[in-house]
PDB file of C-alpha atoms in Angstrom:
ATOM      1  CA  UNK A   1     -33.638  33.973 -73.059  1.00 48.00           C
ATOM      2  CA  UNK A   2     -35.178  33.226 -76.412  1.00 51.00           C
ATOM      3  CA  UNK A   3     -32.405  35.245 -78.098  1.00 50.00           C
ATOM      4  CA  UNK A   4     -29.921  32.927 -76.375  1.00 49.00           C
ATOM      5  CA  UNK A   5     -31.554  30.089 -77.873  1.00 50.00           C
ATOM      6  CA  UNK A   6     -31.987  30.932 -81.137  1.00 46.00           C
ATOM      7  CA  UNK A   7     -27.936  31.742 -81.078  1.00 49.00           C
ATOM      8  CA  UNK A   8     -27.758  28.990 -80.201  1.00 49.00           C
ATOM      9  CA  UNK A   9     -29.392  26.969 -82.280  1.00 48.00           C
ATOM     10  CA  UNK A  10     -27.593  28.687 -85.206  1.00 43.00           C
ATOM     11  CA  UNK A  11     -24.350  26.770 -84.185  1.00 55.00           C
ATOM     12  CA  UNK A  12     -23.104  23.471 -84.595  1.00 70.00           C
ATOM     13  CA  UNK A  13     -25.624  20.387 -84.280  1.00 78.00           C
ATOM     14  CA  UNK A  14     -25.680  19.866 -80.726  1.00 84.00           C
ATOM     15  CA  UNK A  15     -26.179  15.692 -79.594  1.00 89.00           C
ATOM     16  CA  UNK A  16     -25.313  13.892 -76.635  1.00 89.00           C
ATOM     17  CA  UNK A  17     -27.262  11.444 -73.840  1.00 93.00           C
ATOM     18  CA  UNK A  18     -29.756  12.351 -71.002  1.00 93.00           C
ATOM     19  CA  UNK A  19     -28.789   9.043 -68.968  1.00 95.00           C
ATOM     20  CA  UNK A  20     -31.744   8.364 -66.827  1.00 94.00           C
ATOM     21  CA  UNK A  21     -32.566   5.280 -64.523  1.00 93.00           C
ATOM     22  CA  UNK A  22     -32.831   3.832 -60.981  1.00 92.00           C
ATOM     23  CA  UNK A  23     -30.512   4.895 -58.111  1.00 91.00           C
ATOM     24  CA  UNK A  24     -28.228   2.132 -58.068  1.00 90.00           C
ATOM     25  CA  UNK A  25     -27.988   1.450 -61.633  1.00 93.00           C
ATOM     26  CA  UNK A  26     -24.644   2.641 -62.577  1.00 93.00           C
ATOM     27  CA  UNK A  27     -25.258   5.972 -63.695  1.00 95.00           C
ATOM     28  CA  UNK A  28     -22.493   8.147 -62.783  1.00 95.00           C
ATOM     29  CA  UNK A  29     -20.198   5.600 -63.251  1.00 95.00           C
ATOM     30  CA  UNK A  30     -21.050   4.804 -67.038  1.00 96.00           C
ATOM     31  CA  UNK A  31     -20.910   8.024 -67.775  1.00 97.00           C
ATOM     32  CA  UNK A  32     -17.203   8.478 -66.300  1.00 97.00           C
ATOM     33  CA  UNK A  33     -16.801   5.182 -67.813  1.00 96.00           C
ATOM     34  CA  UNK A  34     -18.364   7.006 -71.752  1.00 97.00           C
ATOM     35  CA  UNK A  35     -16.672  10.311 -71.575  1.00 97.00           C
ATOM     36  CA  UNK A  36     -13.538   8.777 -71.163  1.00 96.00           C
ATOM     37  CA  UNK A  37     -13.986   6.003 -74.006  1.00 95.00           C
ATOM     38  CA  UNK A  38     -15.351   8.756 -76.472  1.00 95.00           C
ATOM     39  CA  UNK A  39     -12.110  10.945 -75.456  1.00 94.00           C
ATOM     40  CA  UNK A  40     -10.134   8.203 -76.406  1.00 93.00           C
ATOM     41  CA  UNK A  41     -11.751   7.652 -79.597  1.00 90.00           C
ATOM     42  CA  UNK A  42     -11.013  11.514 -80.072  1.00 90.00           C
ATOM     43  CA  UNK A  43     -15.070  12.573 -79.748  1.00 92.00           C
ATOM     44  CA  UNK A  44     -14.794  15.502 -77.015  1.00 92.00           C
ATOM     45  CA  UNK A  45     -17.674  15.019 -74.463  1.00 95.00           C
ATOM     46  CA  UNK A  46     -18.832  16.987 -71.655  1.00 96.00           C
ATOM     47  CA  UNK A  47     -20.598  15.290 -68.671  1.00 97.00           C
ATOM     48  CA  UNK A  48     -23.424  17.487 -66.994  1.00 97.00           C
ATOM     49  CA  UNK A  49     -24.765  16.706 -63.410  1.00 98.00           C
ATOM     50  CA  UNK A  50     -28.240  17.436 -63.181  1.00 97.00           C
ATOM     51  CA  UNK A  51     -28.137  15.525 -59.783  1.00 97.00           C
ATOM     52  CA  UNK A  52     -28.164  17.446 -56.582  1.00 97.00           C
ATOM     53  CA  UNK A  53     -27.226  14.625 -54.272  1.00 95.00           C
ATOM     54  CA  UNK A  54     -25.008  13.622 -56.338  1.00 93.00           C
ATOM     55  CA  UNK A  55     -21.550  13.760 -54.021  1.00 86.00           C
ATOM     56  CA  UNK A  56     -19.623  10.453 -55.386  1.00 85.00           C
ATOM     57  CA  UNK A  57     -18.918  11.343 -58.818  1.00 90.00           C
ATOM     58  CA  UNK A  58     -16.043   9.455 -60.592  1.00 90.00           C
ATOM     59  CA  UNK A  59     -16.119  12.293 -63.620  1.00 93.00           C
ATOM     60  CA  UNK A  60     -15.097  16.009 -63.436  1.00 94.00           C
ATOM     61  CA  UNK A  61     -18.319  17.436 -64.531  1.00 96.00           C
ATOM     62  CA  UNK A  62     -18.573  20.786 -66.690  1.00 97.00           C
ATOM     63  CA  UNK A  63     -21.332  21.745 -65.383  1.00 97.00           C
ATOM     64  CA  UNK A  64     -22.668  20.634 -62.048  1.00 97.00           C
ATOM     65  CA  UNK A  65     -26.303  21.326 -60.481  1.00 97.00           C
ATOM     66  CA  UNK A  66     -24.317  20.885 -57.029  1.00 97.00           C
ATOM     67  CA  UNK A  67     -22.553  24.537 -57.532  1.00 97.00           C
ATOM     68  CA  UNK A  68     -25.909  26.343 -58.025  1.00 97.00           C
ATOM     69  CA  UNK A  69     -28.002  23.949 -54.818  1.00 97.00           C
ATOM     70  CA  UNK A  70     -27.298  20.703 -53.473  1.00 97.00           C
ATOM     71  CA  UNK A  71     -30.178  17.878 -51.601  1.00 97.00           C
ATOM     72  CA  UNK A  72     -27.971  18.958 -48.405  1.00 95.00           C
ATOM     73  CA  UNK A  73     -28.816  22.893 -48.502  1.00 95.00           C
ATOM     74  CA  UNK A  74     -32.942  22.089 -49.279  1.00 97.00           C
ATOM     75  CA  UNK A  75     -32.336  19.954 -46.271  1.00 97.00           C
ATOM     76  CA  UNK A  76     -31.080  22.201 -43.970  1.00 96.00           C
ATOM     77  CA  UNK A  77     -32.616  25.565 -44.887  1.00 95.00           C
ATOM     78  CA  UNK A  78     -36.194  24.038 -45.230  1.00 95.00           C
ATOM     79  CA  UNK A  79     -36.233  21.161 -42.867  1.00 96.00           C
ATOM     80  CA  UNK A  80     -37.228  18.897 -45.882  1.00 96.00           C
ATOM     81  CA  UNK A  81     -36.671  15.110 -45.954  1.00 95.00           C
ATOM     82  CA  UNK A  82     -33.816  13.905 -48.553  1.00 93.00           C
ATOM     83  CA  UNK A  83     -37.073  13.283 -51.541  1.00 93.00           C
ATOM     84  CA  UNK A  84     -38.722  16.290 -50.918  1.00 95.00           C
ATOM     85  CA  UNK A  85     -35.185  17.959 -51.230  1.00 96.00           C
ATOM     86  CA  UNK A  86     -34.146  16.938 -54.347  1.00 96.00           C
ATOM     87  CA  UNK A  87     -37.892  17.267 -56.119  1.00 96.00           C
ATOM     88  CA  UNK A  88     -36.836  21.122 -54.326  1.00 97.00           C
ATOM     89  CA  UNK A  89     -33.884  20.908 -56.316  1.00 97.00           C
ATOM     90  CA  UNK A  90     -34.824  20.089 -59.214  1.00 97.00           C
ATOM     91  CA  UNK A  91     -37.532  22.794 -59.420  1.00 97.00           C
ATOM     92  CA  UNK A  92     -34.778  25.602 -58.563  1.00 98.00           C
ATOM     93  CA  UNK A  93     -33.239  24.588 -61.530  1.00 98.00           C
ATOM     94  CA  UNK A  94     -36.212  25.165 -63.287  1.00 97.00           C
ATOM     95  CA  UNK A  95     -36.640  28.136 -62.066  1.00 97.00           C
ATOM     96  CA  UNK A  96     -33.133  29.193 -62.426  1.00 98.00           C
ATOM     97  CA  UNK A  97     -32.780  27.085 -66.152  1.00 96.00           C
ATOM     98  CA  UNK A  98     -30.297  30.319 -67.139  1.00 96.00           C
ATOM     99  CA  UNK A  99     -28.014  29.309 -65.039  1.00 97.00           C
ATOM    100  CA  UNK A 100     -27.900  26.183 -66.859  1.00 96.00           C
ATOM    101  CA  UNK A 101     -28.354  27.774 -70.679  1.00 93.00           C
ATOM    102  CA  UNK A 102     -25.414  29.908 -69.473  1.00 94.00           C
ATOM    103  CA  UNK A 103     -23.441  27.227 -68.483  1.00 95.00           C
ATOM    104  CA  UNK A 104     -23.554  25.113 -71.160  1.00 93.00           C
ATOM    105  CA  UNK A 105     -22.847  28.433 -73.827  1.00 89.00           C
ATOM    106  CA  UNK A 106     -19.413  28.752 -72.331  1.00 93.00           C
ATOM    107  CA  UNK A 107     -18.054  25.274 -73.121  1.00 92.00           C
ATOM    108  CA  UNK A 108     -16.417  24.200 -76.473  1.00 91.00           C
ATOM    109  CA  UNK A 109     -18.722  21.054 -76.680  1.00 91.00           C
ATOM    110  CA  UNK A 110     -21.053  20.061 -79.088  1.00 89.00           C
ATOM    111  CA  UNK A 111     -21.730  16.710 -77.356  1.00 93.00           C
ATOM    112  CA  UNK A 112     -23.045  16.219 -73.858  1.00 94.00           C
ATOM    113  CA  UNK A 113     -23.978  13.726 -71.342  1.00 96.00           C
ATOM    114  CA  UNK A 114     -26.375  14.827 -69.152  1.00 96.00           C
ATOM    115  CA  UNK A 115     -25.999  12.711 -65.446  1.00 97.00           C
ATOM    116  CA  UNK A 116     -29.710  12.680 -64.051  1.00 96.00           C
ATOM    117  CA  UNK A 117     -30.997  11.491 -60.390  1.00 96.00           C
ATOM    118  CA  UNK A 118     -32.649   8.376 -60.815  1.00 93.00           C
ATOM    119  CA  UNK A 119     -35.919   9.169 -58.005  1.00 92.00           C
ATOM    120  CA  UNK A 120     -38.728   8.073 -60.303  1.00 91.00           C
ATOM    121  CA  UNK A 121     -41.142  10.735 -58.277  1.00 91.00           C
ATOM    122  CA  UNK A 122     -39.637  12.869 -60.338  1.00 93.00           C
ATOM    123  CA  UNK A 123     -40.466  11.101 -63.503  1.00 90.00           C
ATOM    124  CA  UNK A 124     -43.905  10.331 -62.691  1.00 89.00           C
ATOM    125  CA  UNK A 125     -45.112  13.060 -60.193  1.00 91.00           C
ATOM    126  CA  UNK A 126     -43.168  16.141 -61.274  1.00 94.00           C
ATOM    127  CA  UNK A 127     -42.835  18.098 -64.505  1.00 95.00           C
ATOM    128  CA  UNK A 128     -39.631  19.747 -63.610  1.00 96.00           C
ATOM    129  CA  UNK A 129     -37.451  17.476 -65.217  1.00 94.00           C
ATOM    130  CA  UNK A 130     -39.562  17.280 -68.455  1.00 92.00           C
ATOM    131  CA  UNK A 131     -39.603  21.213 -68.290  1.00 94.00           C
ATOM    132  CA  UNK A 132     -35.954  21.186 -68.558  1.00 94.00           C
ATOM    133  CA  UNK A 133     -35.725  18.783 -70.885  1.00 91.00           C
ATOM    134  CA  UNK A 134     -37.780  20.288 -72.835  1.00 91.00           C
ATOM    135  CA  UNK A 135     -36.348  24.053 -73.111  1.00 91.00           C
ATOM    136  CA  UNK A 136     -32.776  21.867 -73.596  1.00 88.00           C
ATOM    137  CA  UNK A 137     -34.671  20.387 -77.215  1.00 86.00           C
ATOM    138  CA  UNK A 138     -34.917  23.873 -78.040  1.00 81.00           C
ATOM    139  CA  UNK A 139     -30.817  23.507 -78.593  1.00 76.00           C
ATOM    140  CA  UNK A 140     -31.124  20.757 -80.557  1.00 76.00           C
ATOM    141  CA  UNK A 141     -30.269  18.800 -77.513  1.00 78.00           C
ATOM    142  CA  UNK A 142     -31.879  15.053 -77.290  1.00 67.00           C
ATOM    143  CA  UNK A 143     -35.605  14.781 -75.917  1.00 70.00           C
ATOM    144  CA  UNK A 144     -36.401  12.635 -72.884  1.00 66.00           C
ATOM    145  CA  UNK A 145     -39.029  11.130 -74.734  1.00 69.00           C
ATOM    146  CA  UNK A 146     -37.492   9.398 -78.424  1.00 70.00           C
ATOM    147  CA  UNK A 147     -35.139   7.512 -79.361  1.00 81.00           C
ATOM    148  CA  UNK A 148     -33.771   5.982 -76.571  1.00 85.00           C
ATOM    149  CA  UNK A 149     -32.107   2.900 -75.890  1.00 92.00           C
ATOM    150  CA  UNK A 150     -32.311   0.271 -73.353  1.00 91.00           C
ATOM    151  CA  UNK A 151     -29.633  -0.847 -71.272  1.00 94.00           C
ATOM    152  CA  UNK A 152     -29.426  -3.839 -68.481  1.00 89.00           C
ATOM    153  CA  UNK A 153     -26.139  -2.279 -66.897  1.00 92.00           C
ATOM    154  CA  UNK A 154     -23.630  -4.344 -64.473  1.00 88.00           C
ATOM    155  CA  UNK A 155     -23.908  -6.893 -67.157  1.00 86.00           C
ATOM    156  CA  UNK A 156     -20.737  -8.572 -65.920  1.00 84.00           C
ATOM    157  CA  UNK A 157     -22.807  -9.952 -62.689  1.00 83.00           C
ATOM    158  CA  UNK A 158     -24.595 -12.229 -64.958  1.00 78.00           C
ATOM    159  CA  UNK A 159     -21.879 -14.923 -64.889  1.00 73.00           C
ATOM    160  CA  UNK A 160     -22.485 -15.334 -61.181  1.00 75.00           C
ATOM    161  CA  UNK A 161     -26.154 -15.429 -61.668  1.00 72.00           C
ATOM    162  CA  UNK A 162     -27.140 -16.762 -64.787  1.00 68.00           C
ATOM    163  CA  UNK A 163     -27.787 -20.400 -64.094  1.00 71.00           C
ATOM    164  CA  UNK A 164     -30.197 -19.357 -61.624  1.00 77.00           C
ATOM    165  CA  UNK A 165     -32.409 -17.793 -64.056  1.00 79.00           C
ATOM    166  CA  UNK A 166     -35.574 -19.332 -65.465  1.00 79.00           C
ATOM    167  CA  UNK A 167     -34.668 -18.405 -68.751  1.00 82.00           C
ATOM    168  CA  UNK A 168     -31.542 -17.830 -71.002  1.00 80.00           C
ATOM    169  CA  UNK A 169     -30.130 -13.969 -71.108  1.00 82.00           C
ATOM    170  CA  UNK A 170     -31.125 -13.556 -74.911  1.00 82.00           C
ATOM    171  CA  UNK A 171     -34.600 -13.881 -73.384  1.00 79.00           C
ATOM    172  CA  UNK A 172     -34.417 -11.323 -71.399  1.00 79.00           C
ATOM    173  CA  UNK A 173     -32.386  -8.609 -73.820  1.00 84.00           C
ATOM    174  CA  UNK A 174     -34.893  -9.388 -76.748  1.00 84.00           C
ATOM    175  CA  UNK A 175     -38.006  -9.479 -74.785  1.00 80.00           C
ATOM    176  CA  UNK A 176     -39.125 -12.712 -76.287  1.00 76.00           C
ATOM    177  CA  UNK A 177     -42.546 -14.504 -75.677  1.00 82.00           C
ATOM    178  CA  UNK A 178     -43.462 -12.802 -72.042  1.00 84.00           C
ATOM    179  CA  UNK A 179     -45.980 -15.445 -71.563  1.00 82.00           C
ATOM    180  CA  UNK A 180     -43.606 -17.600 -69.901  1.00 82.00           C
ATOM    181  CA  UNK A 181     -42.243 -14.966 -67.871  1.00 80.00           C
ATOM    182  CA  UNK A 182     -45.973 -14.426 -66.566  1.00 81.00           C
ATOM    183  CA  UNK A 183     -46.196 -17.977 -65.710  1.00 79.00           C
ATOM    184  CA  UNK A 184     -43.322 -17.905 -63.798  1.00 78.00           C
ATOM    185  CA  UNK A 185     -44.395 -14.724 -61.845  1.00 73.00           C
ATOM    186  CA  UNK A 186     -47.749 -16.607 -61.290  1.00 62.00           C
ATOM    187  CA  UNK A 187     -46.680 -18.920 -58.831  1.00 64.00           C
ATOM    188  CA  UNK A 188     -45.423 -16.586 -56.566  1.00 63.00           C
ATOM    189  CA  UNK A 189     -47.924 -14.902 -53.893  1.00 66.00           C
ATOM    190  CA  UNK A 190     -46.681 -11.823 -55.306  1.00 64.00           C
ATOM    191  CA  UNK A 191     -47.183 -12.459 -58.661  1.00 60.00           C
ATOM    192  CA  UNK A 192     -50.739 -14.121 -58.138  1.00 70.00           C
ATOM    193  CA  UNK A 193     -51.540 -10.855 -56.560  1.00 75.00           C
ATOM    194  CA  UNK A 194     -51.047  -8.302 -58.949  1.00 82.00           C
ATOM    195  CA  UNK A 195     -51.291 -11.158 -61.984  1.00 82.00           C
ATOM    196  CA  UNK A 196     -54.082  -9.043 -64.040  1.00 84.00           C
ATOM    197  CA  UNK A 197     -51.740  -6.199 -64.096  1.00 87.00           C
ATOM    198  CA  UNK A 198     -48.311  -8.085 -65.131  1.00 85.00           C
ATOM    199  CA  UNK A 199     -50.687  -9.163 -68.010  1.00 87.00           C
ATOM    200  CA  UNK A 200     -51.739  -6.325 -69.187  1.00 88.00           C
ATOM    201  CA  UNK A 201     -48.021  -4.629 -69.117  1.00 86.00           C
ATOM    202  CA  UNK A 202     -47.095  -8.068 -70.655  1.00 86.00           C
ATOM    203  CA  UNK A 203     -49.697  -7.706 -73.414  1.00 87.00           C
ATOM    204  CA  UNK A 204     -48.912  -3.978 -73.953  1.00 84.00           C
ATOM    205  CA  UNK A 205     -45.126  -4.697 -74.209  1.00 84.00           C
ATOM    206  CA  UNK A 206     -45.896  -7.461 -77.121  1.00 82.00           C
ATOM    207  CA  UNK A 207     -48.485  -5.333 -78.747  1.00 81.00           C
ATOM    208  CA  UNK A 208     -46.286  -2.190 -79.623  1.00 73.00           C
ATOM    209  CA  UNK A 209     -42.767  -4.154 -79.334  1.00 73.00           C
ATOM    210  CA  UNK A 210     -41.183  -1.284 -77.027  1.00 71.00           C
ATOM    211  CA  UNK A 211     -39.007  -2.805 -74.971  1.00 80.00           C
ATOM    212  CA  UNK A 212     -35.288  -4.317 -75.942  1.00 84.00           C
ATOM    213  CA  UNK A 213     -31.663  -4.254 -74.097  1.00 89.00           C
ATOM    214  CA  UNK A 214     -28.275  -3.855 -74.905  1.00 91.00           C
ATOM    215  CA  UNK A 215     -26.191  -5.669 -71.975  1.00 91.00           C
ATOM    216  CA  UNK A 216     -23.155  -2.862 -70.833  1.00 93.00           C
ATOM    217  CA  UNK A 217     -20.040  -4.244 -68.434  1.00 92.00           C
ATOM    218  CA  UNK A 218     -18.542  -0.578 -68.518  1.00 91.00           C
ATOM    219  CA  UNK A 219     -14.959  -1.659 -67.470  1.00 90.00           C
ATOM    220  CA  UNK A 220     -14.820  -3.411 -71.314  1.00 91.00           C
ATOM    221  CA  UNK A 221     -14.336  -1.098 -74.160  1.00 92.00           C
ATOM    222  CA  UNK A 222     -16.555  -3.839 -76.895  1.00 91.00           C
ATOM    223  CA  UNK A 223     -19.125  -3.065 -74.404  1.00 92.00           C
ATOM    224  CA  UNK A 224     -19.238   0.373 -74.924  1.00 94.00           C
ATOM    225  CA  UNK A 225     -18.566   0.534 -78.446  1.00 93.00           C
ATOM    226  CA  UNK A 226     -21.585  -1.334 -79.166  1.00 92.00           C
ATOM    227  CA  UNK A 227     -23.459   0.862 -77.142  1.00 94.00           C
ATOM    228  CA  UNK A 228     -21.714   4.257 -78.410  1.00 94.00           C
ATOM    229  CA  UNK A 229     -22.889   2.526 -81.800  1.00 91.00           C
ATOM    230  CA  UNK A 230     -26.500   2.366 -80.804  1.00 91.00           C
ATOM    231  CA  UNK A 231     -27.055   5.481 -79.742  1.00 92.00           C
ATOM    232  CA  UNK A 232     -25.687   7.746 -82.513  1.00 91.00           C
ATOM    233  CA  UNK A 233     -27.591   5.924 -84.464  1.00 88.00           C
ATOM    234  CA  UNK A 234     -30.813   6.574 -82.381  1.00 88.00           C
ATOM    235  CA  UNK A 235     -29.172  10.643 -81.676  1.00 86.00           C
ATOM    236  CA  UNK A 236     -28.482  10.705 -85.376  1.00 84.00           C
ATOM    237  CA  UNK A 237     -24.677  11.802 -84.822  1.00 85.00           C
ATOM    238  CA  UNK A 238     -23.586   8.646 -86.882  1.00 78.00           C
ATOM    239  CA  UNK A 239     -24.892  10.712 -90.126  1.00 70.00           C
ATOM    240  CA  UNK A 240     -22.919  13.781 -89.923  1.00 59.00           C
ATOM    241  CA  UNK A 241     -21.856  15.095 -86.552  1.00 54.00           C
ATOM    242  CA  UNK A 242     -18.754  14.639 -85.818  1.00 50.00           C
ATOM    243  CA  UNK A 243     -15.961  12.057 -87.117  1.00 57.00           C
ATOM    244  CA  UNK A 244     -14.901  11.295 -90.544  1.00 54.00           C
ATOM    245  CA  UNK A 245     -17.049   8.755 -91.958  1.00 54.00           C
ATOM    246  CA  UNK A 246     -17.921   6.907 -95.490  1.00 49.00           C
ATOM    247  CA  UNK A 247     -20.249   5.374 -97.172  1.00 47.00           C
ATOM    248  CA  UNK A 248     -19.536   2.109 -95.715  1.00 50.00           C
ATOM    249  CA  UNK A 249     -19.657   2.769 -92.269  1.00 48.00           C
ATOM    250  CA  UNK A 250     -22.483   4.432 -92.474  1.00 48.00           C
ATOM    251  CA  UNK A 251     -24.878   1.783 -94.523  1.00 50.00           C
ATOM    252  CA  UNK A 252     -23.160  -0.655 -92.115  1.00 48.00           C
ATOM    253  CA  UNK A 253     -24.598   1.309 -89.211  1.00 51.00           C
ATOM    254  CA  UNK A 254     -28.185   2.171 -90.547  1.00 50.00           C
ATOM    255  CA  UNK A 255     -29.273  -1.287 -91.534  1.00 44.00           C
ATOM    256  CA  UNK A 256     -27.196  -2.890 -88.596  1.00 49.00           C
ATOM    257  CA  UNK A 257     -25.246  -5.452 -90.620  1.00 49.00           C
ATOM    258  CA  UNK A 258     -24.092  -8.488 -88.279  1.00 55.00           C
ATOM    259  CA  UNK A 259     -24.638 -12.101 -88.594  1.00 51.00           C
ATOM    260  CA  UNK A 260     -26.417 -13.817 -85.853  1.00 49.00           C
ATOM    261  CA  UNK A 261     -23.620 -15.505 -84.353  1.00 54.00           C
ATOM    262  CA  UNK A 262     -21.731 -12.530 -84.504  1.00 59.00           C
ATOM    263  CA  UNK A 263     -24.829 -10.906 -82.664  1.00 56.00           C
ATOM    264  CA  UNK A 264     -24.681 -13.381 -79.629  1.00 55.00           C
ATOM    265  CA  UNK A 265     -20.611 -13.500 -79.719  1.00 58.00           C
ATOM    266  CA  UNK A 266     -20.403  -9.644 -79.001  1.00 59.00           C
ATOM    267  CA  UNK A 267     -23.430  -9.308 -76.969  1.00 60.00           C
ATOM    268  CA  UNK A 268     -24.229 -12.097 -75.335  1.00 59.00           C
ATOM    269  CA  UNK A 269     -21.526 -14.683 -74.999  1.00 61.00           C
ATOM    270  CA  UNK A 270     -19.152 -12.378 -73.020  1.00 64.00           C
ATOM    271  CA  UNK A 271     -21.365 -11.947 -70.308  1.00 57.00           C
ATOM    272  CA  UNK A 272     -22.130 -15.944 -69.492  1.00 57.00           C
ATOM    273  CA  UNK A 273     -20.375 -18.157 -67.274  1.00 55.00           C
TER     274      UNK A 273
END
């Protein structure tokens, strides 16, 4: 295996997306939704489906977890419950990461998008994942860990929502002054409850500034340019993976030149009622 990788790793900068999150959030179908924007822009990009329940998928994946085991087969074959099946799953990939390595050596990609299950057990109880992960950095492949960026998807639901929030969307996207937010999760019974733990995730959140969001409606293409935009700058492809670029563009990009107004009329205004 470790000649494999160093071959590989001799090729062409490799970038691409590990897109991560709750089930629910839109996964799959942002990343139909950004393979098929990038092809348009002419960037070729390869979905991967690390997800072994995954049986709704709007893409045609290149490489799909579900041909080597599915949630359904762990089910069946070792009468395991649909969590313990995919945390199953996800360690026979592991196990089996050549599969995957070989996989991904016989497509004429050098950018991927890597479709991942969103159970957070196995994010905060299992090193499989991270495992993977980590052998893919050995291709020059993005790390689970840094850059990343934050996105609050199904934007587009905000202009049937919005006046019932305490506080304006910008709040929310820049991660202003928390303290108000934990003053309005006081007066619940809930909040009151666990109120010396929303501070200190409130004061740790201020402290090291780690938190932001880009809003995404994926059915709008200014949505998704401004995201493609953010993350090859935080993937690096922006400096000198893949399309022509200049000077221009590229100072433009790095420094992230944009008036306010022009700020809130792009990311903000389109997504109020």
């Amino acid at each position: 295996m470790q000649n494999s990788l160093v071959k590989l790793r001799t090729q062409t900068p490799l970038y691409g997306q590990l897109v991560i999150g709750p089930p629910g959030a839109g996964k799959t179908s942002y990343c139909h939704k950004m393979q098929a924007f990038l092809e348009k822009i002419g960037r070729k990009a390869m979905v991967v489906n690390l997800d072994p329940a995954n049986d709704n998928m709007e893409y045609t994946s290149a490489v799909d977890i579900m041909q080597l085991i599915t949630v359904q087969d762990a089910m069946e074959q070792f009468g395991l419950g649909p969590n313990g099946a995919l945390i199953y799953c996800v360690e026979f990939l592991e196990t089996n990461f050549q599969w995957l390595l070989d996989q991904l050596k016989s497509l004429d990609s050098n950018y991927f998008i890597f479709d991942c299950p969103g159970q957070v057990e196995l994010f905060t109880h299992n090193n499989a994942l991270k495992n993977i992960f980590a052998k893919l950095e050995q291709l020059g492949l993005p790390s689970m860990g840094l850059p990343h960026v934050n996105v609050l998807s199904k934007a587009d639901q905000l202009k049937d929502q919005d006046a019932k929030l305490p506080f304006n969307v910008e709040y929310y996207t820049e991660v202003l002054d928390l303290s108000y937010l934990l003053e309005c999760m006081d007066t619940s019974r809930l909040g009151n409850k666990f109120k010396q733990l929303n501070a200190a995730i409130v004061s740790m959140v201020e402290d090291y500034s780690l938190v932001s969001f880009l809003l995404l409606d994926a059915r709008r293409e200014p949505s998704l340019l401004r995201l493609k935009n953010a993350i090859d700058k935080a993937n690096g492809y922006v400096y000198g993976a893949g399309e022509e670029k200049n000077i221009n563009t590229l100072l433009a990009c790095a420094v992230g030149a944009e008036t306010e107004s022009d700020r809130m009329e792009r990311d903000i205004d389109p997504y109020l009622s």
